[in-house]
mmCIF file of C-alpha atoms and ligand atoms in Angstrom:
data_model
loop_
_atom_site.group_PDB
_atom_site.id
_atom_site.type_symbol
_atom_site.label_atom_id
_atom_site.label_comp_id
_atom_site.label_asym_id
_atom_site.label_seq_id
_atom_site.Cartn_x
_atom_site.Cartn_y
_atom_site.Cartn_z
ATOM 1 C CA UNK U 1 -29.971 -2.822 -11.492
ATOM 2 C CA UNK U 2 -29.057 -6.285 -12.593
ATOM 3 C CA UNK U 3 -25.694 -7.569 -11.531
ATOM 4 C CA UNK U 4 -24.370 -10.875 -12.777
ATOM 5 C CA UNK U 5 -24.244 -13.383 -9.924
ATOM 6 C CA UNK U 6 -20.943 -14.925 -8.900
ATOM 7 C CA UNK U 7 -20.679 -18.390 -7.367
ATOM 8 C CA UNK U 8 -17.119 -18.892 -6.173
ATOM 9 C CA UNK U 9 -15.738 -22.001 -4.495
ATOM 10 C CA UNK U 10 -13.008 -21.473 -1.935
ATOM 11 C CA UNK U 11 -11.489 -24.941 -1.638
ATOM 12 C CA UNK U 12 -9.189 -23.771 1.179
ATOM 13 C CA UNK U 13 -6.569 -26.426 2.046
ATOM 14 C CA UNK U 14 -8.459 -29.277 0.405
ATOM 15 C CA UNK U 15 -8.003 -31.371 -2.760
ATOM 16 C CA UNK U 16 -4.772 -32.646 -4.266
ATOM 17 C CA UNK U 17 -4.121 -31.606 -7.876
ATOM 18 C CA UNK U 18 -5.672 -34.852 -9.105
ATOM 19 C CA UNK U 19 -8.727 -34.552 -6.858
ATOM 20 C CA UNK U 20 -9.062 -30.940 -7.931
ATOM 21 C CA UNK U 21 -8.904 -31.859 -11.599
ATOM 22 C CA UNK U 22 -11.629 -34.436 -11.077
ATOM 23 C CA UNK U 23 -13.929 -32.046 -9.197
ATOM 24 C CA UNK U 24 -13.367 -29.195 -11.662
ATOM 25 C CA UNK U 25 -14.023 -31.484 -14.651
ATOM 26 C CA UNK U 26 -17.289 -32.673 -13.127
ATOM 27 C CA UNK U 27 -18.447 -29.089 -12.551
ATOM 28 C CA UNK U 28 -17.284 -28.022 -16.037
ATOM 29 C CA UNK U 29 -19.184 -30.854 -17.684
ATOM 30 C CA UNK U 30 -22.371 -29.924 -15.819
ATOM 31 C CA UNK U 31 -22.264 -26.172 -16.436
ATOM 32 C CA UNK U 32 -20.669 -26.455 -19.867
ATOM 33 C CA UNK U 33 -20.655 -23.109 -21.687
ATOM 34 C CA UNK U 34 -23.515 -21.509 -19.745
ATOM 35 C CA UNK U 35 -22.070 -18.179 -18.647
ATOM 36 C CA UNK U 36 -25.232 -16.655 -17.159
ATOM 37 C CA UNK U 37 -23.560 -16.842 -13.738
ATOM 38 C CA UNK U 38 -19.842 -16.246 -13.138
ATOM 39 C CA UNK U 39 -18.549 -19.545 -11.749
ATOM 40 C CA UNK U 40 -15.131 -19.457 -10.121
ATOM 41 C CA UNK U 41 -13.134 -22.201 -8.412
ATOM 42 C CA UNK U 42 -10.209 -21.357 -6.140
ATOM 43 C CA UNK U 43 -7.929 -24.339 -5.502
ATOM 44 C CA UNK U 44 -4.656 -24.293 -3.570
ATOM 45 C CA UNK U 45 -1.550 -23.063 -5.400
ATOM 46 C CA UNK U 46 -0.371 -26.592 -6.215
ATOM 47 C CA UNK U 47 -3.643 -27.538 -7.899
ATOM 48 C CA UNK U 48 -4.092 -24.340 -9.938
ATOM 49 C CA UNK U 49 -2.358 -25.509 -13.080
ATOM 50 C CA UNK U 50 -4.133 -28.851 -13.281
ATOM 51 C CA UNK U 51 -7.527 -27.314 -12.554
ATOM 52 C CA UNK U 52 -6.844 -24.603 -15.122
ATOM 53 C CA UNK U 53 -6.333 -27.261 -17.780
ATOM 54 C CA UNK U 54 -9.458 -29.126 -16.649
ATOM 55 C CA UNK U 55 -11.724 -26.086 -17.115
ATOM 56 C CA UNK U 56 -10.247 -24.900 -20.392
ATOM 57 C CA UNK U 57 -13.000 -24.295 -22.946
ATOM 58 C CA UNK U 58 -15.744 -24.181 -20.287
ATOM 59 C CA UNK U 59 -17.387 -21.057 -18.875
ATOM 60 C CA UNK U 60 -15.690 -21.605 -15.499
ATOM 61 C CA UNK U 61 -13.020 -19.261 -14.235
ATOM 62 C CA UNK U 62 -10.040 -19.838 -12.008
ATOM 63 C CA UNK U 63 -9.133 -18.017 -8.815
ATOM 64 C CA UNK U 64 -6.266 -18.268 -6.334
ATOM 65 C CA UNK U 65 -6.562 -18.060 -2.564
ATOM 66 C CA UNK U 66 -3.763 -15.569 -2.036
ATOM 67 C CA UNK U 67 -0.936 -13.658 -3.673
ATOM 68 C CA UNK U 68 2.121 -11.736 -2.578
ATOM 69 C CA UNK U 69 2.296 -8.077 -3.608
ATOM 70 C CA UNK U 70 5.692 -8.215 -5.341
ATOM 71 C CA UNK U 71 6.678 -9.128 -8.869
ATOM 72 C CA UNK U 72 9.256 -11.761 -7.891
ATOM 73 C CA UNK U 73 12.180 -12.265 -5.530
ATOM 74 C CA UNK U 74 13.176 -13.710 -2.181
ATOM 75 C CA UNK U 75 9.739 -14.307 -0.636
ATOM 76 C CA UNK U 76 9.833 -17.943 0.400
ATOM 77 C CA UNK U 77 6.508 -19.701 0.176
ATOM 78 C CA UNK U 78 4.709 -16.990 -1.759
ATOM 79 C CA UNK U 79 3.297 -16.619 -5.285
ATOM 80 C CA UNK U 80 3.236 -13.495 -7.467
ATOM 81 C CA UNK U 81 0.410 -12.246 -9.681
ATOM 82 C CA UNK U 82 2.536 -13.081 -12.718
ATOM 83 C CA UNK U 83 2.644 -16.721 -11.611
ATOM 84 C CA UNK U 84 -1.116 -16.715 -11.139
ATOM 85 C CA UNK U 85 -1.700 -15.148 -14.535
ATOM 86 C CA UNK U 86 0.542 -17.787 -16.105
ATOM 87 C CA UNK U 87 -1.976 -20.443 -15.046
ATOM 88 C CA UNK U 88 -4.855 -18.199 -16.180
ATOM 89 C CA UNK U 89 -6.182 -17.241 -12.751
ATOM 90 C CA UNK U 90 -8.581 -14.329 -13.117
ATOM 91 C CA UNK U 91 -9.521 -13.869 -9.454
ATOM 92 C CA UNK U 92 -7.788 -13.953 -6.098
ATOM 93 C CA UNK U 93 -9.346 -14.218 -2.647
ATOM 94 C CA UNK U 94 -7.812 -11.585 -0.349
ATOM 95 C CA UNK U 95 -8.314 -10.746 3.302
ATOM 96 C CA UNK U 96 -10.060 -14.001 4.162
ATOM 97 C CA UNK U 97 -10.738 -14.189 7.911
ATOM 98 C CA UNK U 98 -8.603 -17.330 8.152
ATOM 99 C CA UNK U 99 -5.619 -15.376 6.813
ATOM 100 C CA UNK U 100 -6.389 -12.454 9.094
ATOM 101 C CA UNK U 101 -6.632 -14.795 12.092
ATOM 102 C CA UNK U 102 -3.880 -17.396 11.498
ATOM 103 C CA UNK U 103 -1.413 -15.290 9.522
ATOM 104 C CA UNK U 104 -1.985 -11.914 11.132
ATOM 105 C CA UNK U 105 -2.938 -10.097 7.925
ATOM 106 C CA UNK U 106 -3.841 -6.466 8.580
ATOM 107 C CA UNK U 107 -6.120 -4.194 6.560
ATOM 108 C CA UNK U 108 -3.028 -2.334 5.335
ATOM 109 C CA UNK U 109 -1.419 -5.533 4.020
ATOM 110 C CA UNK U 110 -4.681 -6.679 2.460
ATOM 111 C CA UNK U 111 -4.937 -3.240 0.818
ATOM 112 C CA UNK U 112 -1.445 -3.612 -0.654
ATOM 113 C CA UNK U 113 -2.467 -6.954 -2.133
ATOM 114 C CA UNK U 114 -5.765 -5.607 -3.500
ATOM 115 C CA UNK U 115 -3.950 -2.796 -5.306
ATOM 116 C CA UNK U 116 -1.236 -5.081 -6.621
ATOM 117 C CA UNK U 117 -3.783 -7.612 -7.867
ATOM 118 C CA UNK U 118 -5.637 -4.849 -9.749
ATOM 119 C CA UNK U 119 -2.435 -3.442 -11.236
ATOM 120 C CA UNK U 120 -1.706 -6.943 -12.487
ATOM 121 C CA UNK U 121 -5.156 -7.525 -13.958
ATOM 122 C CA UNK U 122 -6.384 -10.039 -11.402
ATOM 123 C CA UNK U 123 -9.754 -9.357 -9.769
ATOM 124 C CA UNK U 124 -9.599 -9.339 -5.985
ATOM 125 C CA UNK U 125 -12.400 -10.913 -3.970
ATOM 126 C CA UNK U 126 -12.005 -8.808 -0.843
ATOM 127 C CA UNK U 127 -13.329 -10.623 2.244
ATOM 128 C CA UNK U 128 -14.651 -8.759 5.263
ATOM 129 C CA UNK U 129 -16.714 -9.794 8.273
ATOM 130 C CA UNK U 130 -17.136 -9.651 12.012
ATOM 131 C CA UNK U 131 -16.459 -12.223 14.720
ATOM 132 C CA UNK U 132 -19.185 -13.453 17.064
ATOM 133 C CA UNK U 133 -17.783 -11.320 19.853
ATOM 134 C CA UNK U 134 -17.950 -8.227 17.651
ATOM 135 C CA UNK U 135 -21.508 -9.004 16.557
ATOM 136 C CA UNK U 136 -22.619 -9.486 20.140
ATOM 137 C CA UNK U 137 -20.989 -6.180 21.075
ATOM 138 C CA UNK U 138 -22.989 -4.496 18.275
ATOM 139 C CA UNK U 139 -19.829 -3.675 16.353
ATOM 140 C CA UNK U 140 -20.676 -5.432 13.091
ATOM 141 C CA UNK U 141 -21.216 -2.395 10.891
ATOM 142 C CA UNK U 142 -18.188 -0.608 12.306
ATOM 143 C CA UNK U 143 -15.892 -3.626 11.761
ATOM 144 C CA UNK U 144 -17.169 -4.121 8.226
ATOM 145 C CA UNK U 145 -16.663 -0.423 7.484
ATOM 146 C CA UNK U 146 -13.069 -0.444 8.756
ATOM 147 C CA UNK U 147 -12.182 -3.570 6.776
ATOM 148 C CA UNK U 148 -13.924 -2.374 3.616
ATOM 149 C CA UNK U 149 -12.447 1.121 3.576
ATOM 150 C CA UNK U 150 -9.065 -0.187 4.750
ATOM 151 C CA UNK U 151 -8.969 -2.805 1.996
ATOM 152 C CA UNK U 152 -10.014 -0.280 -0.648
ATOM 153 C CA UNK U 153 -7.793 2.615 0.385
ATOM 154 C CA UNK U 154 -6.451 4.408 -2.711
ATOM 155 C CA UNK U 155 -8.339 2.074 -5.024
ATOM 156 C CA UNK U 156 -9.579 4.304 -7.848
ATOM 157 C CA UNK U 157 -13.145 4.259 -9.096
ATOM 158 C CA UNK U 158 -12.134 3.033 -12.540
ATOM 159 C CA UNK U 159 -10.824 -0.177 -10.933
ATOM 160 C CA UNK U 160 -13.997 -0.928 -9.028
ATOM 161 C CA UNK U 161 -15.570 -2.848 -11.908
ATOM 162 C CA UNK U 162 -12.937 -5.502 -11.228
ATOM 163 C CA UNK U 163 -13.420 -5.698 -7.469
ATOM 164 C CA UNK U 164 -15.712 -8.237 -5.803
ATOM 165 C CA UNK U 165 -16.575 -7.930 -2.108
ATOM 166 C CA UNK U 166 -17.394 -10.964 0.049
ATOM 167 C CA UNK U 167 -19.176 -10.466 3.353
ATOM 168 C CA UNK U 168 -18.327 -13.452 5.511
ATOM 169 C CA UNK U 169 -19.404 -13.303 9.141
ATOM 170 C CA UNK U 170 -16.625 -15.232 10.871
ATOM 171 C CA UNK U 171 -19.055 -16.983 13.223
ATOM 172 C CA UNK U 172 -20.891 -18.504 10.237
ATOM 173 C CA UNK U 173 -17.817 -19.929 8.473
ATOM 174 C CA UNK U 174 -17.649 -23.708 8.586
ATOM 175 C CA UNK U 175 -20.017 -23.597 11.532
ATOM 176 C CA UNK U 176 -23.183 -24.847 9.901
ATOM 177 C CA UNK U 177 -24.620 -21.577 11.211
ATOM 178 C CA UNK U 178 -25.732 -19.077 8.563
ATOM 179 C CA UNK U 179 -26.704 -15.462 8.902
ATOM 180 C CA UNK U 180 -30.425 -15.129 8.242
ATOM 181 C CA UNK U 181 -31.142 -13.564 4.855
ATOM 182 C CA UNK U 182 -32.302 -10.401 6.643
ATOM 183 C CA UNK U 183 -29.139 -10.181 8.759
ATOM 184 C CA UNK U 184 -26.966 -10.638 5.689
ATOM 185 C CA UNK U 185 -28.996 -8.155 3.628
ATOM 186 C CA UNK U 186 -28.633 -5.498 6.332
ATOM 187 C CA UNK U 187 -24.831 -5.742 6.177
ATOM 188 C CA UNK U 188 -24.744 -5.996 2.370
ATOM 189 C CA UNK U 189 -26.881 -2.851 2.103
ATOM 190 C CA UNK U 190 -24.528 -1.024 4.461
ATOM 191 C CA UNK U 191 -21.549 -2.132 2.362
ATOM 192 C CA UNK U 192 -23.247 -0.783 -0.755
ATOM 193 C CA UNK U 193 -24.037 2.470 1.048
ATOM 194 C CA UNK U 194 -20.351 2.849 1.950
ATOM 195 C CA UNK U 195 -19.370 2.156 -1.653
ATOM 196 C CA UNK U 196 -21.904 4.766 -2.786
ATOM 197 C CA UNK U 197 -20.422 7.311 -0.418
ATOM 198 C CA UNK U 198 -16.905 6.593 -1.656
ATOM 199 C CA UNK U 199 -17.448 5.996 -5.373
ATOM 200 C CA UNK U 200 -20.935 7.267 -6.213
ATOM 201 C CA UNK U 201 -24.100 5.354 -6.948
ATOM 202 C CA UNK U 202 -23.388 4.309 -10.538
ATOM 203 C CA UNK U 203 -20.238 2.451 -9.508
ATOM 204 C CA UNK U 204 -21.571 1.082 -6.209
ATOM 205 C CA UNK U 205 -24.568 -0.409 -7.991
ATOM 206 C CA UNK U 206 -22.271 -2.433 -10.220
ATOM 207 C CA UNK U 207 -20.071 -4.012 -7.522
ATOM 208 C CA UNK U 208 -20.918 -7.616 -6.738
ATOM 209 C CA UNK U 209 -21.198 -8.338 -3.012
ATOM 210 C CA UNK U 210 -21.101 -12.045 -2.177
ATOM 211 C CA UNK U 211 -22.226 -13.735 1.002
ATOM 212 C CA UNK U 212 -20.063 -16.441 2.575
ATOM 213 C CA UNK U 213 -20.541 -18.616 5.643
ATOM 214 C CA UNK U 214 -22.192 -22.040 5.538
ATOM 215 C CA UNK U 215 -24.008 -21.278 2.303
ATOM 216 C CA UNK U 216 -25.503 -24.468 0.901
ATOM 217 C CA UNK U 217 -28.288 -25.535 -1.448
ATOM 218 C CA UNK U 218 -30.823 -25.538 1.401
ATOM 219 C CA UNK U 219 -30.346 -21.865 2.284
ATOM 220 C CA UNK U 220 -29.117 -20.415 -1.021
ATOM 221 C CA UNK U 221 -32.450 -19.391 -2.533
ATOM 222 C CA UNK U 222 -33.451 -17.188 0.369
ATOM 223 C CA UNK U 223 -30.001 -15.564 0.582
ATOM 224 C CA UNK U 224 -29.684 -14.990 -3.169
ATOM 225 C CA UNK U 225 -33.133 -13.404 -3.360
ATOM 226 C CA UNK U 226 -31.981 -10.487 -1.192
ATOM 227 C CA UNK U 227 -31.525 -7.211 -3.067
ATOM 228 C CA UNK U 228 -27.842 -6.718 -2.283
ATOM 229 C CA UNK U 229 -26.634 -10.330 -2.265
ATOM 230 C CA UNK U 230 -25.026 -11.002 -5.635
ATOM 231 C CA UNK U 231 -23.701 -14.495 -5.130
ATOM 232 C CA UNK U 232 -21.765 -16.650 -2.733
ATOM 233 C CA UNK U 233 -18.245 -17.490 -1.651
ATOM 234 C CA UNK U 234 -18.599 -21.114 -0.726
ATOM 235 C CA UNK U 235 -16.298 -23.254 1.395
ATOM 236 C CA UNK U 236 -17.540 -26.714 2.421
ATOM 237 C CA UNK U 237 -20.328 -27.004 -0.168
ATOM 238 C CA UNK U 238 -17.897 -26.208 -3.008
ATOM 239 C CA UNK U 239 -15.996 -29.453 -2.431
ATOM 240 C CA UNK U 240 -18.793 -31.564 -3.830
ATOM 241 C CA UNK U 241 -19.844 -31.144 -7.456
ATOM 242 C CA UNK U 242 -23.530 -31.782 -6.805
ATOM 243 C CA UNK U 243 -23.856 -29.197 -4.005
ATOM 244 C CA UNK U 244 -21.782 -26.645 -5.899
ATOM 245 C CA UNK U 245 -23.798 -27.087 -9.094
ATOM 246 C CA UNK U 246 -27.039 -26.820 -7.110
ATOM 247 C CA UNK U 247 -25.781 -23.465 -5.841
ATOM 248 C CA UNK U 248 -25.016 -22.370 -9.400
ATOM 249 C CA UNK U 249 -28.547 -23.426 -10.316
ATOM 250 C CA UNK U 250 -29.976 -21.305 -7.488
ATOM 251 C CA UNK U 251 -28.033 -18.293 -8.760
ATOM 252 C CA UNK U 252 -29.276 -18.883 -12.304
ATOM 253 C CA UNK U 253 -32.843 -19.074 -11.032
ATOM 254 C CA UNK U 254 -32.397 -15.853 -9.043
ATOM 255 C CA UNK U 255 -30.928 -14.028 -12.078
HETATM 256 P P1 13P R 1 -18.051 -22.422 4.540
HETATM 257 O O1 13P R 1 -18.950 -22.344 3.338
HETATM 258 O O2 13P R 1 -17.400 -23.766 4.716
HETATM 259 O O3 13P R 1 -18.740 -21.935 5.786
HETATM 260 O O4 13P R 1 -16.830 -21.402 4.268
HETATM 261 C C1 13P R 1 -17.107 -20.118 3.863
HETATM 262 C C2 13P R 1 -15.828 -19.458 3.501
HETATM 263 O O5 13P R 1 -14.987 -19.197 4.338
HETATM 264 C C3 13P R 1 -15.590 -19.163 2.075
HETATM 265 O O6 13P R 1 -14.486 -18.339 1.912
#
């Protein structure tokens, strides 16, 4: 089963609109119209519009880092799917461990956002992953299962073509520490098995499952060669055009 790789850059709270425009233009000029890999950049809300303009006409796609599951109204500090669509965002990162940890986001709230994103034609990148403590207590597969099934509750099979999953072990994020390809593959395979149980094999085989956590050009080839790793959600290495484009190159080579 061949799934199209996704290389997505999560810029987190980095890059002003002008810096974002510059970075996105550099990446766009390097990858041009080559769409063999889905390339997504996810700037902060304030940089979305400028980055959107910078990538217009290229094969790159835009993603946001969050959304609020309401159409509009008195929700200070939040952004609706309609606002994201207005700047041509096609993806949204949901359930990132930093939002779970610093903003107390629960599986139920993440689930509400996933469903609302889908209803509004934005593809969620649903992030799941265990902490170091949970891994050491042998709870990894259980934690991943709870977050996956919690995030996908009441999500119908016909929507699953628009859902991307990102497995991000919390202990590997920004730590310079990466899961070994075998460790990551084990969890990715268990995620696919859970998707198979819930949605059947034909659908589960189509869902892209990305790895995230200190992915960089030096370790990308071995991660991307694993059967169930279909791309990366990249933090630090997505802030530099050369590293990010090297990662895209690795995904093209693995395709
Ligand atoms: P790093 O690549 O900086 O470890 O971040 C990964 C991540 O959290 C992407 O969402």
